[in-house]
Amino acid sequence: MFRGLVQALTILVVMVTHSIVLAQQSYVAPGHDRNHHWYQTLQANGLSCCDEKRRDCGPVDDYKDILSGGAEVLLEDNKWYFAKTDNKFYVDTPDGKAHVCRRPATNGGFTFYCIFLPKGYT
């Protein structure tokens, strides 16, 4: 019994460590390279929305604005995510699409830092 418990705990530690390592690895959002220079200028509350290490920006395939602070965004994995953040801006985007700055979360989703919706959407 003790041996089984040790094996189970070892597997759990390996899984948690693997999740933490994945979350800390560099992340490049699909489509980032097309607008890299624009993303470098984006800031919210004096901090960069894109740090080129753990969080990155990219266009989204589709979106639904939620006026109370966020948006639903369709990302590269063809799943909808609720992007809740106070850092939502209506701007002239380079391609007329919505863009989000995010990083993968350990739960399989994303943590969102900034949302940029095309000006004139509201």
GROMACS .gro file of N, CA and C in nm:
model
  366
    1MET      N    1   0.082  -0.119   0.000
    1MET     CA    2   0.000   0.000   0.000
    1MET      C    3   0.086   0.126   0.000
    2PHE      N    4   0.190   0.125   0.084
    2PHE     CA    5   0.279   0.241   0.090
    2PHE      C    6   0.346   0.266  -0.045
    3ARG      N    7   0.386   0.158  -0.110
    3ARG     CA    8   0.452   0.170  -0.241
    3ARG      C    9   0.357   0.233  -0.344
    4GLY      N   10   0.230   0.193  -0.344
    4GLY     CA   11   0.131   0.249  -0.435
    4GLY      C   12   0.109   0.397  -0.411
    5LEU      N   13   0.109   0.437  -0.284
    5LEU     CA   14   0.093   0.578  -0.249
    5LEU      C   15   0.212   0.660  -0.298
    6VAL      N   16   0.331   0.608  -0.281
    6VAL     CA   17   0.451   0.677  -0.328
    6VAL      C   18   0.448   0.692  -0.480
    7GLN      N   19   0.407   0.588  -0.550
    7GLN     CA   20   0.398   0.596  -0.696
    7GLN      C   21   0.295   0.700  -0.740
    8ALA      N   22   0.180   0.702  -0.674
    8ALA     CA   23   0.076   0.798  -0.708
    8ALA      C   24   0.123   0.941  -0.683
    9LEU      N   25   0.190   0.963  -0.570
    9LEU     CA   26   0.242   1.097  -0.540
    9LEU      C   27   0.351   1.138  -0.639
   10THR      N   28   0.433   1.045  -0.679
   10THR     CA   29   0.538   1.074  -0.778
   10THR      C   30   0.476   1.116  -0.910
   11ILE      N   31   0.374   1.044  -0.953
   11ILE     CA   32   0.306   1.079  -1.079
   11ILE      C   33   0.243   1.217  -1.068
   12LEU      N   34   0.180   1.247  -0.955
   12LEU     CA   35   0.118   1.377  -0.934
   12LEU      C   36   0.221   1.489  -0.940
   13VAL      N   37   0.334   1.471  -0.874
   13VAL     CA   38   0.440   1.573  -0.875
   13VAL      C   39   0.491   1.595  -1.017
   14VAL      N   40   0.510   1.490  -1.092
   14VAL     CA   41   0.558   1.502  -1.231
   14VAL      C   42   0.456   1.579  -1.315
   15MET      N   43   0.328   1.549  -1.299
   15MET     CA   44   0.225   1.616  -1.378
   15MET      C   45   0.217   1.765  -1.344
   16VAL      N   46   0.221   1.798  -1.216
   16VAL     CA   47   0.215   1.939  -1.175
   16VAL      C   48   0.339   2.013  -1.224
   17THR      N   49   0.455   1.954  -1.208
   17THR     CA   50   0.578   2.017  -1.255
   17THR      C   51   0.574   2.040  -1.404
   18HIS      N   52   0.527   1.943  -1.479
   18HIS     CA   53   0.516   1.956  -1.624
   18HIS      C   54   0.422   2.071  -1.661
   19SER      N   55   0.310   2.084  -1.592
   19SER     CA   56   0.216   2.193  -1.619
   19SER      C   57   0.279   2.328  -1.591
   20ILE      N   58   0.353   2.339  -1.483
   20ILE     CA   59   0.418   2.465  -1.449
   20ILE      C   60   0.523   2.500  -1.553
   21VAL      N   61   0.602   2.404  -1.595
   21VAL     CA   62   0.705   2.428  -1.697
   21VAL      C   63   0.640   2.473  -1.827
   22LEU      N   64   0.533   2.408  -1.869
   22LEU     CA   65   0.464   2.448  -1.992
   22LEU      C   66   0.413   2.590  -1.983
   23ALA      N   67   0.360   2.628  -1.868
   23ALA     CA   68   0.306   2.763  -1.852
   23ALA      C   69   0.416   2.868  -1.856
   24GLN      N   70   0.538   2.832  -1.818
   24GLN     CA   71   0.646   2.928  -1.814
   24GLN      C   72   0.725   2.935  -1.944
   25GLN      N   73   0.702   2.843  -2.036
   25GLN     CA   74   0.775   2.843  -2.161
   25GLN      C   75   0.730   2.960  -2.248
   26SER      N   76   0.814   2.995  -2.341
   26SER     CA   77   0.779   3.101  -2.435
   26SER      C   78   0.655   3.061  -2.513
   27TYR      N   79   0.575   3.161  -2.544
   27TYR     CA   80   0.452   3.137  -2.619
   27TYR      C   81   0.445   3.239  -2.732
   28VAL      N   82   0.421   3.193  -2.851
   28VAL     CA   83   0.404   3.281  -2.966
   28VAL      C   84   0.265   3.256  -3.023
   29ALA      N   85   0.182   3.359  -3.019
   29ALA     CA   86   0.046   3.346  -3.070
   29ALA      C   87   0.047   3.335  -3.222
   30PRO      N   88  -0.038   3.250  -3.278
   30PRO     CA   89  -0.048   3.241  -3.424
   30PRO      C   90  -0.083   3.377  -3.484
   31GLY      N   91  -0.015   3.414  -3.591
   31GLY     CA   92  -0.039   3.541  -3.658
   31GLY      C   93   0.038   3.658  -3.599
   32HIS      N   94   0.114   3.634  -3.493
   32HIS     CA   95   0.189   3.741  -3.427
   32HIS      C   96   0.287   3.810  -3.522
   33ASP      N   97   0.354   3.731  -3.604
   33ASP     CA   98   0.460   3.786  -3.690
   33ASP      C   99   0.410   3.891  -3.788
   34ARG      N  100   0.284   3.883  -3.830
   34ARG     CA  101   0.231   3.980  -3.926
   34ARG      C  102   0.218   4.120  -3.868
   35ASN      N  103   0.202   4.130  -3.735
   35ASN     CA  104   0.180   4.260  -3.671
   35ASN      C  105   0.277   4.285  -3.556
   36HIS      N  106   0.392   4.221  -3.559
   36HIS     CA  107   0.488   4.229  -3.449
   36HIS      C  108   0.519   4.372  -3.408
   37HIS      N  109   0.548   4.459  -3.504
   37HIS     CA  110   0.586   4.597  -3.469
   37HIS      C  111   0.471   4.670  -3.400
   38TRP      N  112   0.348   4.646  -3.444
   38TRP     CA  113   0.233   4.710  -3.380
   38TRP      C  114   0.217   4.661  -3.237
   39TYR      N  115   0.232   4.531  -3.215
   39TYR     CA  116   0.217   4.476  -3.080
   39TYR      C  117   0.318   4.536  -2.984
   40GLN      N  118   0.436   4.567  -3.033
   40GLN     CA  119   0.539   4.623  -2.946
   40GLN      C  120   0.501   4.760  -2.890
   41THR      N  121   0.407   4.828  -2.953
   41THR     CA  122   0.365   4.961  -2.907
   41THR      C  123   0.250   4.955  -2.808
   42LEU      N  124   0.190   4.839  -2.787
   42LEU     CA  125   0.069   4.828  -2.706
   42LEU      C  126   0.100   4.822  -2.558
   43GLN      N  127   0.038   4.913  -2.484
   43GLN     CA  128   0.056   4.916  -2.340
   43GLN      C  129  -0.077   4.937  -2.271
   44ALA      N  130  -0.087   4.888  -2.150
   44ALA     CA  131  -0.203   4.911  -2.066
   44ALA      C  132  -0.152   4.939  -1.925
   45ASN      N  133  -0.193   5.050  -1.870
   45ASN     CA  134  -0.150   5.090  -1.735
   45ASN      C  135   0.002   5.095  -1.723
   46GLY      N  136   0.070   5.138  -1.829
   46GLY     CA  137   0.215   5.153  -1.827
   46GLY      C  138   0.293   5.025  -1.849
   47LEU      N  139   0.226   4.913  -1.869
   47LEU     CA  140   0.295   4.785  -1.891
   47LEU      C  141   0.268   4.735  -2.032
   48SER      N  142   0.366   4.668  -2.088
   48SER     CA  143   0.350   4.612  -2.221
   48SER      C  144   0.252   4.495  -2.219
   49CYS      N  145   0.163   4.492  -2.318
   49CYS     CA  146   0.068   4.380  -2.329
   49CYS      C  147   0.137   4.255  -2.381
   50CYS      N  148   0.250   4.271  -2.448
   50CYS     CA  149   0.322   4.162  -2.512
   50CYS      C  150   0.466   4.165  -2.462
   51ASP      N  151   0.511   4.057  -2.400
   51ASP     CA  152   0.649   4.058  -2.349
   51ASP      C  153   0.742   3.963  -2.423
   52GLU      N  154   0.693   3.898  -2.528
   52GLU     CA  155   0.772   3.808  -2.613
   52GLU      C  156   0.831   3.689  -2.539
   53LYS      N  157   0.788   3.664  -2.417
   53LYS     CA  158   0.838   3.549  -2.344
   53LYS      C  159   0.724   3.457  -2.305
   54ARG      N  160   0.636   3.507  -2.220
   54ARG     CA  161   0.526   3.422  -2.174
   54ARG      C  162   0.391   3.467  -2.225
   55ARG      N  163   0.377   3.591  -2.264
   55ARG     CA  164   0.249   3.636  -2.318
   55ARG      C  165   0.273   3.699  -2.454
   56ASP      N  166   0.179   3.679  -2.541
   56ASP     CA  167   0.198   3.724  -2.678
   56ASP      C  168   0.063   3.764  -2.736
   57CYS      N  169   0.069   3.844  -2.840
   57CYS     CA  170  -0.053   3.896  -2.903
   57CYS      C  171  -0.071   3.834  -3.041
   58GLY      N  172  -0.196   3.826  -3.081
   58GLY     CA  173  -0.227   3.776  -3.214
   58GLY      C  174  -0.372   3.804  -3.247
   59PRO      N  175  -0.406   3.797  -3.376
   59PRO     CA  176  -0.545   3.818  -3.417
   59PRO      C  177  -0.631   3.700  -3.374
   60VAL      N  178  -0.760   3.725  -3.360
   60VAL     CA  179  -0.854   3.618  -3.329
   60VAL      C  180  -0.940   3.591  -3.451
   61ASP      N  181  -0.992   3.470  -3.461
   61ASP     CA  182  -1.073   3.432  -3.577
   61ASP      C  183  -1.210   3.499  -3.576
   62ASP      N  184  -1.263   3.525  -3.457
   62ASP     CA  185  -1.393   3.591  -3.445
   62ASP      C  186  -1.406   3.640  -3.301
   63TYR      N  187  -1.501   3.728  -3.274
   63TYR     CA  188  -1.520   3.778  -3.139
   63TYR      C  189  -1.662   3.828  -3.120
   64LYS      N  190  -1.701   3.835  -2.993
   64LYS     CA  191  -1.828   3.895  -2.953
   64LYS      C  192  -1.795   3.991  -2.839
   65ASP      N  193  -1.824   4.118  -2.858
   65ASP     CA  194  -1.795   4.216  -2.754
   65ASP      C  195  -1.893   4.199  -2.638
   66ILE      N  196  -1.840   4.202  -2.519
   66ILE     CA  197  -1.922   4.201  -2.398
   66ILE      C  198  -1.894   4.334  -2.330
   67LEU      N  199  -1.990   4.421  -2.332
   67LEU     CA  200  -1.970   4.559  -2.290
   67LEU      C  201  -1.931   4.573  -2.144
   68SER      N  202  -1.960   4.475  -2.061
   68SER     CA  203  -1.930   4.486  -1.919
   68SER      C  204  -1.787   4.446  -1.883
   69GLY      N  205  -1.697   4.448  -1.980
   69GLY     CA  206  -1.557   4.424  -1.947
   69GLY      C  207  -1.498   4.297  -2.000
   70GLY      N  208  -1.491   4.285  -2.128
   70GLY     CA  209  -1.429   4.167  -2.186
   70GLY      C  210  -1.485   4.137  -2.322
   71ALA      N  211  -1.457   4.019  -2.369
   71ALA     CA  212  -1.507   3.975  -2.499
   71ALA      C  213  -1.497   3.824  -2.504
   72GLU      N  214  -1.580   3.764  -2.586
   72GLU     CA  215  -1.564   3.622  -2.617
   72GLU      C  216  -1.483   3.617  -2.745
   73VAL      N  217  -1.379   3.536  -2.745
   73VAL     CA  218  -1.291   3.530  -2.862
   73VAL      C  219  -1.276   3.386  -2.910
   74LEU      N  220  -1.271   3.371  -3.040
   74LEU     CA  221  -1.249   3.241  -3.103
   74LEU      C  222  -1.102   3.233  -3.140
   75LEU      N  223  -1.031   3.138  -3.079
   75LEU     CA  224  -0.887   3.128  -3.099
   75LEU      C  225  -0.851   3.015  -3.195
   76GLU      N  226  -0.720   2.998  -3.211
   76GLU     CA  227  -0.666   2.907  -3.311
   76GLU      C  228  -0.707   2.761  -3.291
   77ASP      N  229  -0.747   2.724  -3.171
   77ASP     CA  230  -0.788   2.586  -3.146
   77ASP      C  231  -0.937   2.566  -3.176
   78ASN      N  232  -0.998   2.667  -3.238
   78ASN     CA  233  -1.139   2.664  -3.277
   78ASN      C  234  -1.232   2.653  -3.156
   79LYS      N  235  -1.189   2.711  -3.043
   79LYS     CA  236  -1.270   2.716  -2.921
   79LYS      C  237  -1.295   2.861  -2.883
   80TRP      N  238  -1.412   2.885  -2.824
   80TRP     CA  239  -1.445   3.017  -2.773
   80TRP      C  240  -1.396   3.029  -2.629
   81TYR      N  241  -1.339   3.146  -2.596
   81TYR     CA  242  -1.293   3.174  -2.461
   81TYR      C  243  -1.351   3.308  -2.416
   82PHE      N  244  -1.384   3.317  -2.288
   82PHE     CA  245  -1.425   3.445  -2.232
   82PHE      C  246  -1.299   3.517  -2.187
   83ALA      N  247  -1.269   3.626  -2.252
   83ALA     CA  248  -1.149   3.705  -2.220
   83ALA      C  249  -1.190   3.819  -2.130
   84LYS      N  250  -1.182   3.799  -2.001
   84LYS     CA  251  -1.220   3.900  -1.903
   84LYS      C  252  -1.098   3.982  -1.867
   85THR      N  253  -1.102   4.110  -1.895
   85THR     CA  254  -0.994   4.199  -1.858
   85THR      C  255  -1.045   4.341  -1.859
   86ASP      N  256  -0.986   4.424  -1.775
   86ASP     CA  257  -1.019   4.567  -1.777
   86ASP      C  258  -0.944   4.638  -1.889
   87ASN      N  259  -0.849   4.571  -1.949
   87ASN     CA  260  -0.767   4.630  -2.056
   87ASN      C  261  -0.826   4.599  -2.192
   88LYS      N  262  -0.942   4.657  -2.219
   88LYS     CA  263  -1.008   4.640  -2.349
   88LYS      C  264  -1.011   4.776  -2.418
   89PHE      N  265  -0.965   4.778  -2.543
   89PHE     CA  266  -0.952   4.904  -2.615
   89PHE      C  267  -1.016   4.893  -2.753
   90TYR      N  268  -1.076   5.002  -2.798
   90TYR     CA  269  -1.130   5.012  -2.933
   90TYR      C  270  -1.033   5.097  -3.013
   91VAL      N  271  -0.963   5.035  -3.107
   91VAL     CA  272  -0.856   5.103  -3.180
   91VAL      C  273  -0.861   5.066  -3.328
   92ASP      N  274  -0.786   5.140  -3.407
   92ASP     CA  275  -0.767   5.104  -3.547
   92ASP      C  276  -0.662   4.994  -3.551
   93THR      N  277  -0.705   4.871  -3.571
   93THR     CA  278  -0.611   4.760  -3.579
   93THR      C  279  -0.554   4.752  -3.720
   94PRO      N  280  -0.434   4.698  -3.737
   94PRO     CA  281  -0.370   4.695  -3.868
   94PRO      C  282  -0.449   4.623  -3.977
   95ASP      N  283  -0.526   4.522  -3.936
   95ASP     CA  284  -0.598   4.440  -4.035
   95ASP      C  285  -0.749   4.444  -4.018
   96GLY      N  286  -0.798   4.530  -3.928
   96GLY     CA  287  -0.942   4.540  -3.906
   96GLY      C  288  -0.999   4.427  -3.821
   97LYS      N  289  -0.913   4.341  -3.768
   97LYS     CA  290  -0.957   4.229  -3.685
   97LYS      C  291  -0.938   4.261  -3.537
   98ALA      N  292  -1.001   4.182  -3.453
   98ALA     CA  293  -0.976   4.190  -3.309
   98ALA      C  294  -0.845   4.117  -3.279
   99HIS      N  295  -0.776   4.164  -3.176
   99HIS     CA  296  -0.649   4.103  -3.134
   99HIS      C  297  -0.652   4.089  -2.982
  100VAL      N  298  -0.591   3.983  -2.932
  100VAL     CA  299  -0.579   3.965  -2.788
  100VAL      C  300  -0.434   3.929  -2.752
  101CYS      N  301  -0.395   3.976  -2.636
  101CYS     CA  302  -0.263   3.940  -2.581
  101CYS      C  303  -0.291   3.842  -2.468
  102ARG      N  304  -0.225   3.727  -2.473
  102ARG     CA  305  -0.258   3.618  -2.382
  102ARG      C  306  -0.138   3.528  -2.358
  103ARG      N  307  -0.156   3.437  -2.264
  103ARG     CA  308  -0.059   3.330  -2.242
  103ARG      C  309  -0.137   3.206  -2.203
  104PRO      N  310  -0.084   3.090  -2.234
  104PRO     CA  311  -0.151   2.966  -2.195
  104PRO      C  312  -0.158   2.954  -2.042
  105ALA      N  313  -0.268   2.905  -1.992
  105ALA     CA  314  -0.286   2.881  -1.849
  105ALA      C  315  -0.269   2.733  -1.821
  106THR      N  316  -0.240   2.700  -1.697
  106THR     CA  317  -0.218   2.559  -1.662
  106THR      C  318  -0.344   2.476  -1.673
  107ASN      N  319  -0.462   2.540  -1.677
  107ASN     CA  320  -0.587   2.465  -1.688
  107ASN      C  321  -0.624   2.432  -1.833
  108GLY      N  322  -0.536   2.464  -1.926
  108GLY     CA  323  -0.562   2.436  -2.067
  108GLY      C  324  -0.624   2.553  -2.141
  109GLY      N  325  -0.660   2.658  -2.070
  109GLY     CA  326  -0.716   2.777  -2.132
  109GLY      C  327  -0.609   2.883  -2.152
  110PHE      N  328  -0.650   3.008  -2.140
  110PHE     CA  329  -0.558   3.120  -2.156
  110PHE      C  330  -0.584   3.224  -2.048
  111THR      N  331  -0.480   3.298  -2.012
  111THR     CA  332  -0.492   3.418  -1.932
  111THR      C  333  -0.481   3.534  -2.028
  112PHE      N  334  -0.577   3.627  -2.022
  112PHE     CA  335  -0.581   3.739  -2.116
  112PHE      C  336  -0.534   3.866  -2.049
  113TYR      N  337  -0.450   3.942  -2.120
  113TYR     CA  338  -0.396   4.067  -2.068
  113TYR      C  339  -0.459   4.189  -2.132
  114CYS      N  340  -0.472   4.188  -2.262
  114CYS     CA  341  -0.526   4.302  -2.334
  114CYS      C  342  -0.613   4.253  -2.450
  115ILE      N  343  -0.719   4.328  -2.477
  115ILE     CA  344  -0.808   4.300  -2.589
  115ILE      C  345  -0.816   4.427  -2.673
  116PHE      N  346  -0.796   4.411  -2.803
  116PHE     CA  347  -0.805   4.524  -2.895
  116PHE      C  348  -0.912   4.494  -2.999
  117LEU      N  349  -1.023   4.568  -2.990
  117LEU     CA  350  -1.133   4.549  -3.084
  117LEU      C  351  -1.130   4.660  -3.187
  118PRO      N  352  -1.168   4.630  -3.310
  118PRO     CA  353  -1.164   4.732  -3.415
  118PRO      C  354  -1.250   4.853  -3.378
  119LYS      N  355  -1.195   4.970  -3.400
  119LYS     CA  356  -1.266   5.095  -3.372
  119LYS      C  357  -1.394   5.098  -3.455
  120GLY      N  358  -1.499   5.153  -3.397
  120GLY     CA  359  -1.624   5.163  -3.469
  120GLY      C  360  -1.716   5.045  -3.444
  121TYR      N  361  -1.668   4.947  -3.368
  121TYR     CA  362  -1.750   4.829  -3.340
  121TYR      C  363  -1.865   4.864  -3.245
  122THR      N  364  -1.838   4.952  -3.149
  122THR     CA  365  -1.939   4.981  -3.045
  122THR      C  366  -2.059   5.050  -3.101
   0.00000   0.00000   0.00000
